[in-house]
Amino acid sequence: MTRRRQVVLVGSGRMGSAFARSMRAAKVSFALVRARSAKWTLPARRGASRTVILAVTDAAIAPTAERLVQSDCLARGDSIVHLAGMRGPAELDAAAAIGAHVGAMHPLVAVASRTSPPLLRGMAATFEGDRAALAAVRAVAARIGLTVHALERVDRARYHAAAALCATGGVALAQAAAVLFARSAAGVTDEDASAYAASLLASVAHNVAHEGAQGALASPLLRGDTTAVERHLDAMAVHDPAAQLYRAALAQVIASLDATGSVERAVLDRAREILAARTSR
Ligand SMILES: NC(=O)c1ccc[n+]([C@@H]2O[C@H](COP(=O)([O-])OP(=O)(O)OC[C@H]3O[C@@H](n4cnc5c(N)ncnc54)[C@H](OP(=O)(O)O)[C@@H]3O)[C@@H](O)[C@H]2O)c1
């Protein structure tokens, strides 16, 4: 017989708010514990085991897990996960030592604000840790529409670099594009420029999800139009960080198009020439 489970969310910061909002939207009942509160009160177990989602800052993970153990909020057979991409399950050794199932579940989601967190429905997370903890968090994740991918032997620095490249890089692209949009026509406000960038990034996310990262390109290079690339770089002289981002993106895209063979070699050679000329200026 499957034991009943009680979901406990510890931490009411940005990621905690995303989980709270998503669980409320999906009518998943859970207990919310304010991590820095001096007193923690949890509902009685009534025979249920607990699935604890530790949404606290990275440095607070291990001490908070220890506090959960010492205050008898966590027991053998419970499951506990933290959400840090840079840290593995060993952060939860204090919980593992009493027989709790542990894991690192990293939502591949950027949450910039406590007050307007994104819903986790349709998003992805990765997991490294015990099978039992994986099963426990997947049961919650399935209800809120979050897909959990199990990983093993994670190189945390490389893995998190990839996540940061998408999350921070996406914002950097939006910031640079917003500067250019604002200077591309009369009357474009900061709000307008952000909306234009958000629209493009949302469509890119759709294309990457449906076509795969290597097949999601919609670039003038696919039409053999290297003149457009030159004109872009000329126009970006007004904001050098944008030109630097564009050149870095172009180098990646040329490498990908070369590997997939989807554009004539002469077009890629010309694109490389343009890139080399603009990089050495
Ligand atoms: N934000 C993101 O985009 C993102 C993305 C992926 C993964 N994550 C991971 O999610 C976890 C939470 O990050 P976050 O962005 O939500 O951080 P956050 O907004 O800074 O808030 C985290 C919460 O940690 C608790 N906290 C702070 N200092 C503490 C301390 N000294 N002792 C105990 N608890 C403390 C607080 O909870 P109370 O307010 O309840 O006291 C705070 O609200 C981290 O492991 C992070 O790496 C975040």
Short mmCIF file of C-alpha atoms and ligand atoms in Angstrom, two decimals:
data_model
loop_
_atom_site.label_atom_id
_atom_site.label_comp_id
_atom_site.label_asym_id
_atom_site.label_seq_id
_atom_site.Cartn_x
_atom_site.Cartn_y
_atom_site.Cartn_z
CA MET A 1 0.00 0.00 0.00
CA THR A 2 1.36 3.50 -0.88
CA ARG A 3 1.97 5.60 2.24
CA ARG A 4 0.23 8.98 2.29
CA ARG A 5 2.62 11.87 1.84
CA GLN A 6 2.60 15.34 3.27
CA VAL A 7 4.29 18.04 1.18
CA VAL A 8 6.36 20.61 3.10
CA LEU A 9 7.83 23.67 1.39
CA VAL A 10 10.62 25.37 3.35
CA GLY A 11 11.49 28.88 2.19
CA SER A 12 9.38 31.70 0.84
CA GLY A 13 11.87 33.42 -1.45
CA ARG A 14 11.76 33.54 -5.24
CA MET A 15 11.86 29.80 -6.00
CA GLY A 16 9.73 28.98 -2.95
CA SER A 17 7.11 31.40 -4.29
CA ALA A 18 7.19 29.70 -7.70
CA PHE A 19 6.51 26.31 -6.02
CA ALA A 20 3.84 27.77 -3.73
CA ARG A 21 2.05 29.47 -6.63
CA SER A 22 2.25 26.32 -8.77
CA MET A 23 1.01 24.02 -5.99
CA ARG A 24 -1.87 26.36 -5.14
CA ALA A 25 -2.83 26.54 -8.84
CA ALA A 26 -2.82 22.71 -9.02
CA LYS A 27 -4.65 22.38 -5.67
CA VAL A 28 -1.78 20.44 -4.10
CA SER A 29 -2.04 20.84 -0.35
CA PHE A 30 1.23 21.72 1.35
CA ALA A 31 2.61 23.20 4.53
CA LEU A 32 4.73 26.34 4.14
CA VAL A 33 7.57 26.87 6.59
CA ARG A 34 9.28 30.25 6.71
CA ALA A 35 12.90 29.20 6.85
CA ARG A 36 14.14 32.07 9.03
CA SER A 37 11.25 31.91 11.47
CA ALA A 38 12.35 31.13 15.05
CA LYS A 39 9.54 28.58 15.45
CA TRP A 40 8.45 25.96 12.93
CA THR A 41 5.04 24.36 13.21
CA LEU A 42 4.07 21.51 10.93
CA PRO A 43 0.71 19.73 10.71
CA ALA A 44 0.59 16.35 12.51
CA ARG A 45 1.78 13.47 10.37
CA ARG A 46 -1.22 11.16 10.95
CA GLY A 47 0.80 8.27 9.48
CA ALA A 48 2.00 10.20 6.43
CA SER A 49 5.60 10.50 5.39
CA ARG A 50 6.91 13.88 4.27
CA THR A 51 8.25 15.22 0.99
CA VAL A 52 10.25 18.30 1.90
CA ILE A 53 11.20 20.88 -0.75
CA LEU A 54 14.01 23.02 0.60
CA ALA A 55 13.79 26.34 -1.24
CA VAL A 56 16.44 28.20 0.72
CA THR A 57 19.60 30.01 -0.36
CA ASP A 58 22.46 27.67 -1.22
CA ALA A 59 24.46 28.44 1.93
CA ALA A 60 21.40 27.77 4.13
CA ILE A 61 20.69 24.28 2.72
CA ALA A 62 22.90 22.19 5.02
CA PRO A 63 22.10 24.15 8.24
CA THR A 64 18.36 24.09 7.45
CA ALA A 65 18.46 20.33 6.83
CA GLU A 66 20.22 19.91 10.19
CA ARG A 67 17.60 22.05 11.88
CA LEU A 68 14.80 19.94 10.32
CA VAL A 69 16.44 16.80 11.73
CA GLN A 70 17.07 18.28 15.18
CA SER A 71 13.53 19.63 15.47
CA ASP A 72 12.06 16.22 14.52
CA CYS A 73 10.42 17.70 11.41
CA LEU A 74 12.20 15.06 9.35
CA ALA A 75 12.28 11.31 10.02
CA ARG A 76 13.39 8.01 8.49
CA GLY A 77 11.46 7.34 5.26
CA ASP A 78 10.76 11.02 4.53
CA SER A 79 12.19 12.56 1.37
CA ILE A 80 13.96 15.89 1.11
CA VAL A 81 15.35 17.76 -1.89
CA HIS A 82 17.13 21.06 -2.25
CA LEU A 83 16.95 23.16 -5.41
CA ALA A 84 20.51 24.39 -5.96
CA GLY A 85 22.08 23.70 -9.35
CA MET A 86 25.62 24.16 -8.06
CA ARG A 87 25.29 21.66 -5.19
CA GLY A 88 24.73 17.92 -5.06
CA PRO A 89 22.78 15.69 -2.67
CA ALA A 90 25.67 15.60 -0.14
CA GLU A 91 24.38 18.95 1.18
CA LEU A 92 21.65 16.86 2.79
CA ASP A 93 23.94 14.38 4.59
CA ALA A 94 22.37 15.25 7.96
CA ALA A 95 19.01 14.07 6.60
CA ALA A 96 20.49 10.97 4.94
CA ALA A 97 22.14 10.04 8.26
CA ILE A 98 18.73 9.52 9.91
CA GLY A 99 17.41 7.44 6.98
CA ALA A 100 15.65 10.16 4.96
CA HIS A 101 15.80 9.93 1.17
CA VAL A 102 17.68 12.85 -0.34
CA GLY A 103 18.27 14.54 -3.67
CA ALA A 104 19.17 17.71 -5.52
CA MET A 105 16.31 18.82 -7.74
CA HIS A 106 17.22 21.80 -9.88
CA PRO A 107 14.35 23.60 -11.62
CA LEU A 108 15.50 24.78 -15.07
CA VAL A 109 13.54 27.92 -14.44
CA ALA A 110 14.69 31.44 -13.69
CA VAL A 111 12.69 33.25 -11.01
CA ALA A 112 13.51 36.92 -10.75
CA SER A 113 10.79 38.05 -8.34
CA ARG A 114 8.91 36.74 -5.30
CA THR A 115 5.79 38.64 -6.32
CA SER A 116 5.46 37.50 -9.94
CA PRO A 117 7.08 34.04 -10.12
CA PRO A 118 6.42 31.95 -13.24
CA LEU A 119 4.18 28.89 -12.95
CA LEU A 120 6.22 25.68 -13.17
CA ARG A 121 3.68 23.97 -15.46
CA GLY A 122 5.38 22.92 -18.70
CA MET A 123 8.86 23.52 -17.24
CA ALA A 124 11.69 21.05 -16.58
CA ALA A 125 13.88 20.18 -13.62
CA THR A 126 16.80 17.81 -13.15
CA PHE A 127 17.36 15.45 -10.25
CA GLU A 128 20.35 13.69 -8.74
CA GLY A 129 19.94 11.47 -5.69
CA ASP A 130 18.04 8.52 -4.19
CA ARG A 131 15.41 6.69 -6.23
CA ALA A 132 12.89 7.02 -3.41
CA ALA A 133 13.40 10.78 -3.24
CA LEU A 134 13.03 10.94 -7.03
CA ALA A 135 9.72 9.07 -6.85
CA ALA A 136 8.51 11.36 -4.06
CA VAL A 137 9.30 14.61 -5.87
CA ARG A 138 8.03 13.27 -9.19
CA ALA A 139 4.67 12.63 -7.53
CA VAL A 140 4.42 16.32 -6.59
CA ALA A 141 6.00 17.53 -9.86
CA ALA A 142 3.51 15.54 -11.96
CA ARG A 143 0.66 17.37 -10.28
CA ILE A 144 2.10 20.81 -10.98
CA GLY A 145 3.19 19.91 -14.53
CA LEU A 146 6.95 19.99 -13.90
CA THR A 147 8.95 17.28 -15.73
CA VAL A 148 11.82 15.87 -13.66
CA HIS A 149 14.81 14.38 -15.53
CA ALA A 150 17.12 12.10 -13.53
CA LEU A 151 20.87 12.67 -13.92
CA GLU A 152 23.90 10.81 -12.59
CA ARG A 153 27.50 11.85 -11.89
CA VAL A 154 26.76 15.53 -12.51
CA ASP A 155 29.66 17.90 -13.15
CA ARG A 156 28.02 20.71 -11.19
CA ALA A 157 30.16 23.56 -12.53
CA ARG A 158 29.62 22.58 -16.18
CA TYR A 159 25.95 21.80 -15.69
CA HIS A 160 25.29 25.08 -13.90
CA ALA A 161 27.35 27.00 -16.47
CA ALA A 162 24.96 25.72 -19.15
CA ALA A 163 21.95 26.79 -17.09
CA ALA A 164 23.47 30.20 -16.34
CA LEU A 165 24.35 30.71 -20.00
CA CYS A 166 20.68 30.30 -20.93
CA ALA A 167 19.22 32.22 -18.00
CA THR A 168 21.73 35.06 -17.67
CA GLY A 169 22.56 35.05 -21.37
CA GLY A 170 18.87 35.32 -22.27
CA VAL A 171 18.52 38.39 -20.06
CA ALA A 172 21.75 39.90 -21.43
CA LEU A 173 20.42 39.44 -24.97
CA ALA A 174 17.12 41.09 -23.99
CA GLN A 175 18.96 44.00 -22.36
CA ALA A 176 21.20 44.60 -25.39
CA ALA A 177 18.31 44.19 -27.84
CA ALA A 178 16.19 46.61 -25.78
CA VAL A 179 18.90 49.28 -26.12
CA LEU A 180 18.92 48.80 -29.89
CA PHE A 181 15.11 48.70 -30.21
CA ALA A 182 14.85 51.93 -28.22
CA ARG A 183 17.26 53.57 -30.67
CA SER A 184 15.75 52.05 -33.81
CA ALA A 185 12.60 54.15 -34.12
CA ALA A 186 10.96 57.20 -32.62
CA GLY A 187 8.83 56.78 -29.52
CA VAL A 188 9.93 53.27 -28.49
CA THR A 189 9.70 53.23 -24.68
CA ASP A 190 11.71 50.93 -22.38
CA GLU A 191 8.49 49.02 -21.77
CA ASP A 192 7.92 48.58 -25.52
CA ALA A 193 11.52 47.47 -26.06
CA SER A 194 11.23 44.89 -23.26
CA ALA A 195 7.96 43.61 -24.74
CA TYR A 196 9.60 43.18 -28.17
CA ALA A 197 12.52 41.25 -26.64
CA ALA A 198 10.16 39.11 -24.52
CA SER A 199 8.09 38.25 -27.60
CA LEU A 200 11.17 37.08 -29.48
CA LEU A 201 12.56 35.09 -26.54
CA ALA A 202 9.20 33.35 -26.02
CA SER A 203 9.13 32.34 -29.70
CA VAL A 204 12.76 31.13 -29.47
CA ALA A 205 11.85 28.98 -26.44
CA HIS A 206 9.00 27.48 -28.45
CA ASN A 207 11.29 26.75 -31.42
CA VAL A 208 14.03 25.22 -29.23
CA ALA A 209 11.44 23.00 -27.49
CA HIS A 210 9.92 21.82 -30.77
CA GLU A 211 12.84 21.75 -33.22
CA GLY A 212 15.77 21.12 -30.82
CA ALA A 213 18.55 23.64 -30.16
CA GLN A 214 20.44 22.87 -33.36
CA GLY A 215 17.34 23.09 -35.56
CA ALA A 216 15.71 26.18 -34.05
CA LEU A 217 17.55 28.82 -36.04
CA ALA A 218 15.73 31.50 -38.04
CA SER A 219 18.68 33.52 -39.35
CA PRO A 220 19.53 35.43 -42.56
CA LEU A 221 22.42 32.96 -42.93
CA LEU A 222 19.90 30.22 -43.75
CA ARG A 223 18.98 32.30 -46.82
CA GLY A 224 22.66 32.90 -47.62
CA ASP A 225 22.25 36.57 -46.68
CA THR A 226 25.63 37.61 -45.26
CA THR A 227 25.03 41.26 -46.19
CA ALA A 228 22.36 41.43 -43.50
CA VAL A 229 24.93 40.21 -40.96
CA GLU A 230 27.33 43.00 -41.98
CA ARG A 231 24.61 45.63 -41.77
CA HIS A 232 23.59 44.34 -38.32
CA LEU A 233 27.13 44.68 -37.04
CA ASP A 234 27.46 48.20 -38.49
CA ALA A 235 24.20 49.26 -36.82
CA MET A 236 25.35 47.88 -33.45
CA ALA A 237 28.27 50.29 -33.27
CA VAL A 238 25.99 52.45 -31.08
CA HIS A 239 26.17 49.86 -28.29
CA ASP A 240 29.33 47.80 -28.18
CA PRO A 241 28.09 45.15 -25.67
CA ALA A 242 25.35 44.29 -28.20
CA ALA A 243 27.94 43.90 -30.97
CA GLN A 244 30.05 41.65 -28.72
CA LEU A 245 27.03 39.45 -27.92
CA TYR A 246 26.10 39.31 -31.60
CA ARG A 247 29.61 38.24 -32.58
CA ALA A 248 29.65 35.52 -29.91
CA ALA A 249 26.22 34.30 -31.05
CA LEU A 250 27.35 34.34 -34.68
CA ALA A 251 30.43 32.22 -33.90
CA GLN A 252 28.22 29.60 -32.18
CA VAL A 253 25.67 29.59 -35.00
CA ILE A 254 28.37 29.22 -37.69
CA ALA A 255 29.81 26.23 -35.80
CA SER A 256 26.36 24.64 -35.54
CA LEU A 257 25.49 25.26 -39.22
CA ASP A 258 28.88 23.83 -40.20
CA ALA A 259 28.24 20.68 -38.16
CA THR A 260 24.73 20.15 -39.52
CA GLY A 261 25.72 21.04 -43.12
CA SER A 262 22.47 22.98 -43.60
CA VAL A 263 24.11 26.01 -45.27
CA GLU A 264 26.51 26.15 -48.22
CA ARG A 265 30.15 26.23 -47.19
CA ALA A 266 30.74 29.49 -49.17
CA VAL A 267 28.11 31.28 -47.05
CA LEU A 268 29.76 30.11 -43.82
CA ASP A 269 33.22 31.07 -45.11
CA ARG A 270 31.94 34.60 -45.87
CA ALA A 271 30.30 34.79 -42.42
CA ARG A 272 33.61 33.76 -40.83
CA GLU A 273 35.43 36.49 -42.78
CA ILE A 274 32.97 39.12 -41.57
CA LEU A 275 33.35 37.87 -38.00
CA ALA A 276 37.16 37.91 -38.17
CA ALA A 277 37.21 41.41 -39.69
CA ARG A 278 34.84 42.84 -37.04
CA THR A 279 36.59 41.07 -34.16
CA SER A 280 40.03 42.44 -35.07
CA ARG A 281 38.82 46.06 -35.42
N1 LIG B 1 15.78 32.06 -8.33
C1 LIG B 1 16.14 31.25 -9.32
O1 LIG B 1 16.05 31.62 -10.51
C2 LIG B 1 16.61 29.86 -9.06
C3 LIG B 1 16.70 28.97 -10.14
C4 LIG B 1 17.06 27.65 -9.91
C5 LIG B 1 17.38 27.24 -8.63
N2 LIG B 1 17.32 28.13 -7.60
C6 LIG B 1 17.68 27.64 -6.26
O2 LIG B 1 16.54 27.76 -5.42
C7 LIG B 1 16.99 27.95 -4.07
C8 LIG B 1 16.31 29.19 -3.49
O3 LIG B 1 16.77 30.31 -4.24
P1 LIG B 1 15.90 31.65 -4.34
O4 LIG B 1 16.25 32.27 -5.64
O5 LIG B 1 14.48 31.38 -4.02
O6 LIG B 1 16.57 32.50 -3.18
P2 LIG B 1 15.97 33.76 -2.40
O7 LIG B 1 14.89 34.40 -3.19
O8 LIG B 1 17.16 34.57 -2.02
O9 LIG B 1 15.27 33.18 -1.08
C9 LIG B 1 15.53 31.98 -0.50
C10 LIG B 1 14.97 31.88 0.90
O10 LIG B 1 16.01 31.30 1.69
C11 LIG B 1 15.71 31.54 3.04
N3 LIG B 1 16.91 32.03 3.72
C12 LIG B 1 17.69 33.09 3.42
N4 LIG B 1 18.72 33.20 4.29
C13 LIG B 1 18.59 32.17 5.15
C14 LIG B 1 19.34 31.75 6.28
N5 LIG B 1 20.42 32.38 6.70
N6 LIG B 1 18.91 30.64 6.94
C15 LIG B 1 17.80 29.95 6.53
N7 LIG B 1 17.06 30.33 5.47
C16 LIG B 1 17.45 31.41 4.79
C17 LIG B 1 14.61 32.60 3.07
O11 LIG B 1 13.36 31.94 3.34
P3 LIG B 1 12.23 32.65 4.28
O12 LIG B 1 11.91 33.93 3.55
O13 LIG B 1 11.13 31.66 4.26
O14 LIG B 1 12.87 32.84 5.61
C18 LIG B 1 14.63 33.15 1.66
O15 LIG B 1 13.40 33.71 1.30
C19 LIG B 1 18.50 28.08 -4.12
O16 LIG B 1 19.11 26.84 -3.81
C20 LIG B 1 18.77 28.44 -5.58
O17 LIG B 1 20.06 28.04 -6.02
C21 LIG B 1 16.93 29.42 -7.78
#
